[in-house]
Amino acid sequence: MKKIKILSIFFLSMIMTFASCVDSEDSLDVDYNISAEGVVTTLSGTTGKLLGNALNPLDLANSEVALIDVNADLLINLALEPGAFAKNVSKYEIVKSFNGGAETVVAETTTLPYTISYSTVADYLSGLNLDPKSLRIGDQINFRVKVFTTTGKVYYQGSNSSKYDVTINCASDLAGAYSLNVVTSNGLNVNFPNELISEVGPGLYKTTTTYRWAAASIAPDVGLNFNDVCGTLNAAQQGLAQGTYSNQVYSFKDGSADATTGKLVLYYIVEFGGGADKIENIATFTKL
């Protein structure tokens, strides 16, 4: 891949682990290269959402959330990691918890692949002993995989691909075509008349352009990701052009989404020179 003068290539590596969940002298830690027992699983292809409306949007931390079934669904696909082979496995469990607390068993199976689905708010809350009125924006339902072996050991799957979290959020519908104006701290005023915003996941979106770069100008995908939390927009720190370059991109203050006018404002920085130079961008999206 060619280098751009002011950018450097970003390489990402991932180490997957497999760790014991049993706190006793009989517990066993094994790694990705399992030689004795167990197996590495994956939840690849799993999707879910749990969306509603905060009754007091000015105080999200304390506001009750009205959740509805039409915005509650989950599809879990549990399978073996490609190339993995089960050794002395007696069964698999999918467990869930609320904000990392006490677990309850969702389902168990002796064979893979295995699929389960939710279609209601009650499905999500079942077994968690929760009062729906206690739920808040940002709370999570956490799903994990446990492997049971014929020798009596029980293991959590340590790989991130065997974990899935569903975050309670406000319903959001920002995908579509916009007219985009970007004003930068280095004096540029850039217009993109047909900017497309696509939905990546519940409340998570991706732009088509970043800074002054049009689509496919410096990489196949130049877009940046941002979250919509009840009308507040924020871009978490990420590598430029979906990680193609090591330049960091992130919000320097909260943006906004106006449901009445369809206008979005996103404030973000693009770093250059290893972070020594930071270009601030004010991106205003007007719905077409």
Short mmCIF file of C-alpha atoms in Angstrom, two decimals:
data_model
loop_
_atom_site.label_atom_id
_atom_site.label_comp_id
_atom_site.label_asym_id
_atom_site.label_seq_id
_atom_site.Cartn_x
_atom_site.Cartn_y
_atom_site.Cartn_z
CA MET A 1 0.00 0.00 0.00
CA LYS A 2 1.29 3.44 -0.92
CA LYS A 3 2.07 5.95 1.77
CA ILE A 4 0.70 9.46 1.82
CA LYS A 5 3.33 11.98 2.78
CA ILE A 6 1.67 13.08 6.02
CA LEU A 7 0.29 9.68 6.98
CA SER A 8 1.71 6.38 8.12
CA ILE A 9 0.30 2.88 7.68
CA PHE A 10 -1.44 1.40 10.71
CA PHE A 11 -1.11 -2.30 11.41
CA LEU A 12 -3.42 -4.07 13.87
CA SER A 13 -2.77 -7.44 15.46
CA MET A 14 -5.02 -9.36 17.80
CA ILE A 15 -4.12 -11.99 20.37
CA MET A 16 -6.92 -14.31 21.38
CA THR A 17 -6.93 -16.01 24.78
CA PHE A 18 -8.84 -18.72 26.57
CA ALA A 19 -9.03 -18.36 30.36
CA SER A 20 -10.40 -20.38 33.25
CA CYS A 21 -13.39 -19.10 35.21
CA VAL A 22 -13.04 -21.56 38.07
CA ASP A 23 -11.31 -20.18 41.17
CA SER A 24 -9.91 -23.35 42.71
CA GLU A 25 -6.80 -25.49 42.70
CA ASP A 26 -8.48 -27.68 40.11
CA SER A 27 -8.87 -24.79 37.67
CA LEU A 28 -6.89 -24.78 34.47
CA ASP A 29 -5.69 -21.95 32.28
CA VAL A 30 -5.24 -22.81 28.63
CA ASP A 31 -4.33 -20.59 25.70
CA TYR A 32 -5.39 -20.38 22.08
CA ASN A 33 -3.21 -23.39 21.20
CA ILE A 34 -5.33 -25.81 23.20
CA SER A 35 -3.62 -29.17 23.54
CA ALA A 36 -5.36 -30.89 26.47
CA GLU A 37 -9.05 -30.00 26.47
CA GLY A 38 -11.58 -27.34 25.54
CA VAL A 39 -12.00 -25.33 22.37
CA VAL A 40 -12.22 -21.72 21.19
CA THR A 41 -15.65 -20.56 20.06
CA THR A 42 -16.94 -17.51 18.21
CA LEU A 43 -20.11 -15.39 18.23
CA SER A 44 -19.35 -14.06 14.75
CA GLY A 45 -22.50 -12.83 13.03
CA THR A 46 -24.29 -12.10 16.30
CA THR A 47 -26.47 -8.97 16.22
CA GLY A 48 -28.75 -7.26 18.73
CA LYS A 49 -30.39 -4.03 19.84
CA LEU A 50 -32.33 -2.78 22.87
CA LEU A 51 -33.60 0.72 22.14
CA GLY A 52 -36.15 3.11 23.62
CA ASN A 53 -36.71 6.68 24.70
CA ALA A 54 -35.48 8.40 27.85
CA LEU A 55 -38.46 9.91 29.67
CA ASN A 56 -36.23 12.78 30.82
CA PRO A 57 -33.71 13.38 28.01
CA LEU A 58 -32.10 16.23 29.96
CA ASP A 59 -30.98 13.81 32.70
CA LEU A 60 -30.03 10.56 30.98
CA ALA A 61 -28.12 9.22 33.98
CA ASN A 62 -31.28 9.15 36.09
CA SER A 63 -34.06 8.93 33.54
CA GLU A 64 -36.31 5.91 33.18
CA VAL A 65 -36.22 4.42 29.67
CA ALA A 66 -39.34 3.39 27.77
CA LEU A 67 -38.34 0.27 25.83
CA ILE A 68 -40.57 -1.28 23.18
CA ASP A 69 -40.50 -4.73 21.58
CA VAL A 70 -40.19 -3.41 18.04
CA ASN A 71 -36.73 -2.11 19.00
CA ALA A 72 -35.65 -5.23 20.91
CA ASP A 73 -34.10 -8.12 19.03
CA LEU A 74 -31.13 -10.44 19.30
CA LEU A 75 -29.64 -13.18 17.15
CA ILE A 76 -26.79 -15.17 18.69
CA ASN A 77 -24.77 -17.46 16.45
CA LEU A 78 -22.43 -19.69 18.46
CA ALA A 79 -19.89 -21.75 16.53
CA LEU A 80 -16.35 -23.14 16.73
CA GLU A 81 -13.57 -20.75 15.78
CA PRO A 82 -12.53 -21.69 12.20
CA GLY A 83 -9.90 -24.42 12.35
CA ALA A 84 -10.64 -25.28 16.01
CA PHE A 85 -11.49 -28.77 17.26
CA ALA A 86 -13.31 -29.59 20.49
CA LYS A 87 -11.40 -31.82 22.95
CA ASN A 88 -13.19 -33.44 25.89
CA VAL A 89 -16.06 -30.94 25.68
CA SER A 90 -19.30 -32.05 27.32
CA LYS A 91 -21.43 -28.95 26.66
CA TYR A 92 -21.52 -25.23 25.90
CA GLU A 93 -23.43 -22.56 27.79
CA ILE A 94 -24.44 -19.05 26.76
CA VAL A 95 -24.83 -16.90 29.87
CA LYS A 96 -25.93 -13.31 30.33
CA SER A 97 -25.51 -10.65 33.01
CA PHE A 98 -26.52 -7.07 33.65
CA ASN A 99 -23.60 -4.62 33.68
CA GLY A 100 -21.20 -7.50 34.37
CA GLY A 101 -23.08 -8.69 37.47
CA ALA A 102 -24.53 -12.08 38.43
CA GLU A 103 -24.98 -14.51 35.55
CA THR A 104 -27.98 -16.48 34.41
CA VAL A 105 -27.96 -19.26 31.83
CA VAL A 106 -29.55 -18.36 28.51
CA ALA A 107 -29.15 -21.72 26.81
CA GLU A 108 -26.94 -24.79 26.63
CA THR A 109 -26.07 -27.24 23.88
CA THR A 110 -23.82 -30.22 23.32
CA THR A 111 -23.28 -29.51 19.62
CA LEU A 112 -22.30 -26.51 17.50
CA PRO A 113 -23.25 -24.43 15.57
CA TYR A 114 -26.13 -23.21 17.74
CA THR A 115 -28.51 -20.27 17.39
CA ILE A 116 -30.87 -18.44 19.74
CA SER A 117 -32.99 -15.34 19.20
CA TYR A 118 -34.88 -12.68 21.17
CA SER A 119 -37.78 -10.57 19.95
CA THR A 120 -39.02 -8.79 23.09
CA VAL A 121 -37.78 -6.68 25.98
CA ALA A 122 -38.94 -9.46 28.32
CA ASP A 123 -36.58 -11.90 26.58
CA TYR A 124 -33.64 -9.65 27.44
CA LEU A 125 -34.66 -9.21 31.08
CA SER A 126 -35.69 -12.83 31.73
CA GLY A 127 -33.69 -14.37 34.60
CA LEU A 128 -31.91 -11.12 35.53
CA ASN A 129 -34.31 -10.11 38.34
CA LEU A 130 -34.51 -6.53 37.09
CA ASP A 131 -37.19 -3.90 37.47
CA PRO A 132 -37.57 -2.40 33.97
CA LYS A 133 -37.95 1.03 35.58
CA SER A 134 -34.39 0.75 36.92
CA LEU A 135 -32.85 0.56 33.44
CA ARG A 136 -30.86 3.54 32.19
CA ILE A 137 -29.29 4.64 28.91
CA GLY A 138 -25.81 3.07 28.73
CA ASP A 139 -26.66 -0.05 30.77
CA GLN A 140 -25.57 -3.30 29.16
CA ILE A 141 -26.77 -6.87 28.84
CA ASN A 142 -23.59 -8.96 28.54
CA PHE A 143 -23.45 -12.34 26.79
CA ARG A 144 -20.58 -14.78 27.33
CA VAL A 145 -19.74 -18.36 26.37
CA LYS A 146 -18.70 -21.08 28.85
CA VAL A 147 -17.25 -24.47 27.90
CA PHE A 148 -17.69 -27.54 30.14
CA THR A 149 -15.30 -30.48 29.79
CA THR A 150 -15.64 -34.17 30.58
CA THR A 151 -12.94 -33.79 33.26
CA GLY A 152 -15.11 -31.39 35.26
CA LYS A 153 -13.46 -28.12 34.26
CA VAL A 154 -15.44 -25.02 33.24
CA TYR A 155 -13.92 -22.29 31.08
CA TYR A 156 -14.93 -18.84 29.97
CA GLN A 157 -14.00 -18.05 26.42
CA GLY A 158 -11.40 -15.30 26.63
CA SER A 159 -11.51 -14.28 22.98
CA ASN A 160 -13.37 -11.04 22.26
CA SER A 161 -15.15 -12.88 19.46
CA SER A 162 -16.90 -14.99 22.13
CA LYS A 163 -18.36 -11.96 23.95
CA TYR A 164 -21.24 -9.75 22.93
CA ASP A 165 -22.69 -6.72 24.74
CA VAL A 166 -26.00 -5.02 23.98
CA THR A 167 -26.15 -1.42 25.21
CA ILE A 168 -29.44 0.24 26.07
CA ASN A 169 -29.75 3.33 23.92
CA CYS A 170 -32.31 5.71 22.47
CA ALA A 171 -33.86 4.74 19.18
CA SER A 172 -31.88 6.38 16.38
CA ASP A 173 -32.44 6.82 12.64
CA LEU A 174 -29.70 9.01 11.15
CA ALA A 175 -28.80 7.00 8.03
CA GLY A 176 -29.38 8.76 4.72
CA ALA A 177 -28.15 11.44 2.33
CA TYR A 178 -26.95 14.84 3.54
CA SER A 179 -25.34 18.01 2.30
CA LEU A 180 -22.09 18.35 4.27
CA ASN A 181 -20.05 21.44 5.09
CA VAL A 182 -16.73 21.05 6.94
CA VAL A 183 -15.00 24.07 8.49
CA THR A 184 -11.48 23.34 9.73
CA SER A 185 -9.09 25.04 12.14
CA ASN A 186 -6.50 25.44 9.36
CA GLY A 187 -8.81 27.62 7.28
CA LEU A 188 -10.46 25.16 4.91
CA ASN A 189 -14.16 25.27 4.06
CA VAL A 190 -15.06 22.03 2.29
CA ASN A 191 -18.44 21.01 0.84
CA PHE A 192 -19.68 17.56 -0.05
CA PRO A 193 -23.14 17.94 -1.65
CA ASN A 194 -24.15 14.29 -1.39
CA GLU A 195 -22.68 12.80 1.80
CA LEU A 196 -24.07 9.40 2.73
CA ILE A 197 -24.29 8.29 6.36
CA SER A 198 -24.71 4.54 6.82
CA GLU A 199 -25.80 2.61 9.89
CA VAL A 200 -23.15 0.21 11.24
CA GLY A 201 -25.14 -0.93 14.27
CA PRO A 202 -27.77 0.36 16.71
CA GLY A 203 -26.83 3.99 17.35
CA LEU A 204 -23.52 3.58 15.48
CA TYR A 205 -22.98 5.29 12.12
CA LYS A 206 -20.29 5.85 9.50
CA THR A 207 -19.69 8.87 7.28
CA THR A 208 -18.48 8.69 3.68
CA THR A 209 -15.80 11.37 3.99
CA THR A 210 -13.38 12.68 6.62
CA TYR A 211 -11.79 16.15 6.82
CA ARG A 212 -11.11 17.26 3.21
CA TRP A 213 -10.89 13.75 1.78
CA ALA A 214 -13.65 12.60 -0.56
CA ALA A 215 -14.81 9.00 -0.82
CA ALA A 216 -12.06 6.55 -1.92
CA SER A 217 -9.51 9.37 -2.24
CA ILE A 218 -6.90 8.04 0.20
CA ALA A 219 -8.32 4.56 0.93
CA PRO A 220 -11.25 2.42 -0.21
CA ASP A 221 -13.23 3.57 2.86
CA VAL A 222 -12.48 7.07 4.13
CA GLY A 223 -15.42 7.25 6.55
CA LEU A 224 -15.28 7.79 10.31
CA ASN A 225 -17.53 6.12 12.88
CA PHE A 226 -19.65 8.03 15.38
CA ASN A 227 -22.26 7.22 18.02
CA ASP A 228 -25.67 8.74 18.57
CA VAL A 229 -26.71 8.58 22.24
CA CYS A 230 -30.13 10.21 22.52
CA GLY A 231 -29.19 13.01 20.13
CA THR A 232 -25.64 13.51 21.40
CA LEU A 233 -23.02 12.62 18.77
CA ASN A 234 -19.50 11.49 19.56
CA ALA A 235 -16.70 9.91 17.55
CA ALA A 236 -14.60 7.54 19.65
CA GLN A 237 -10.84 7.47 18.99
CA GLN A 238 -10.11 5.52 15.81
CA GLY A 239 -7.53 5.16 13.07
CA LEU A 240 -8.02 7.29 9.97
CA ALA A 241 -9.91 5.67 7.07
CA GLN A 242 -11.19 2.74 9.14
CA GLY A 243 -7.72 2.05 10.56
CA THR A 244 -5.83 2.21 7.26
CA TYR A 245 -3.58 4.93 8.68
CA SER A 246 -2.23 5.52 12.19
CA ASN A 247 -3.50 9.13 12.30
CA GLN A 248 -6.01 9.31 15.13
CA VAL A 249 -9.51 10.71 14.63
CA TYR A 250 -11.81 11.55 17.56
CA SER A 251 -14.32 14.07 18.89
CA PHE A 252 -13.07 17.10 20.82
CA LYS A 253 -16.56 17.91 22.10
CA ASP A 254 -20.08 16.49 21.87
CA GLY A 255 -22.05 17.02 18.69
CA SER A 256 -25.80 17.06 18.22
CA ALA A 257 -28.66 15.63 16.16
CA ASP A 258 -31.77 17.78 15.70
CA ALA A 259 -34.74 15.47 15.08
CA THR A 260 -36.90 18.40 13.91
CA THR A 261 -34.60 19.88 11.26
CA GLY A 262 -32.59 16.76 10.43
CA LYS A 263 -29.35 18.67 10.96
CA LEU A 264 -26.32 16.92 12.52
CA VAL A 265 -23.20 18.60 13.88
CA LEU A 266 -20.05 16.59 14.56
CA TYR A 267 -16.87 18.03 16.12
CA TYR A 268 -13.73 15.98 15.53
CA ILE A 269 -9.95 16.15 15.35
CA VAL A 270 -7.60 14.59 12.82
CA GLU A 271 -4.05 14.21 14.13
CA PHE A 272 -0.88 14.62 12.06
CA GLY A 273 2.81 14.28 12.91
CA GLY A 274 2.22 11.67 15.59
CA GLY A 275 -0.32 13.90 17.31
CA ALA A 276 1.80 17.06 17.34
CA ASP A 277 -0.53 18.73 14.84
CA LYS A 278 -4.30 18.52 15.46
CA ILE A 279 -6.78 19.79 12.89
CA GLU A 280 -10.20 20.54 14.36
CA ASN A 281 -13.22 19.97 12.13
CA ILE A 282 -16.79 21.22 12.52
CA ALA A 283 -18.92 19.05 10.23
CA THR A 284 -22.51 20.16 9.64
CA PHE A 285 -24.78 17.64 7.91
CA THR A 286 -28.13 18.87 6.47
CA LYS A 287 -30.63 16.17 5.53
CA LEU A 288 -31.50 16.13 1.81
#
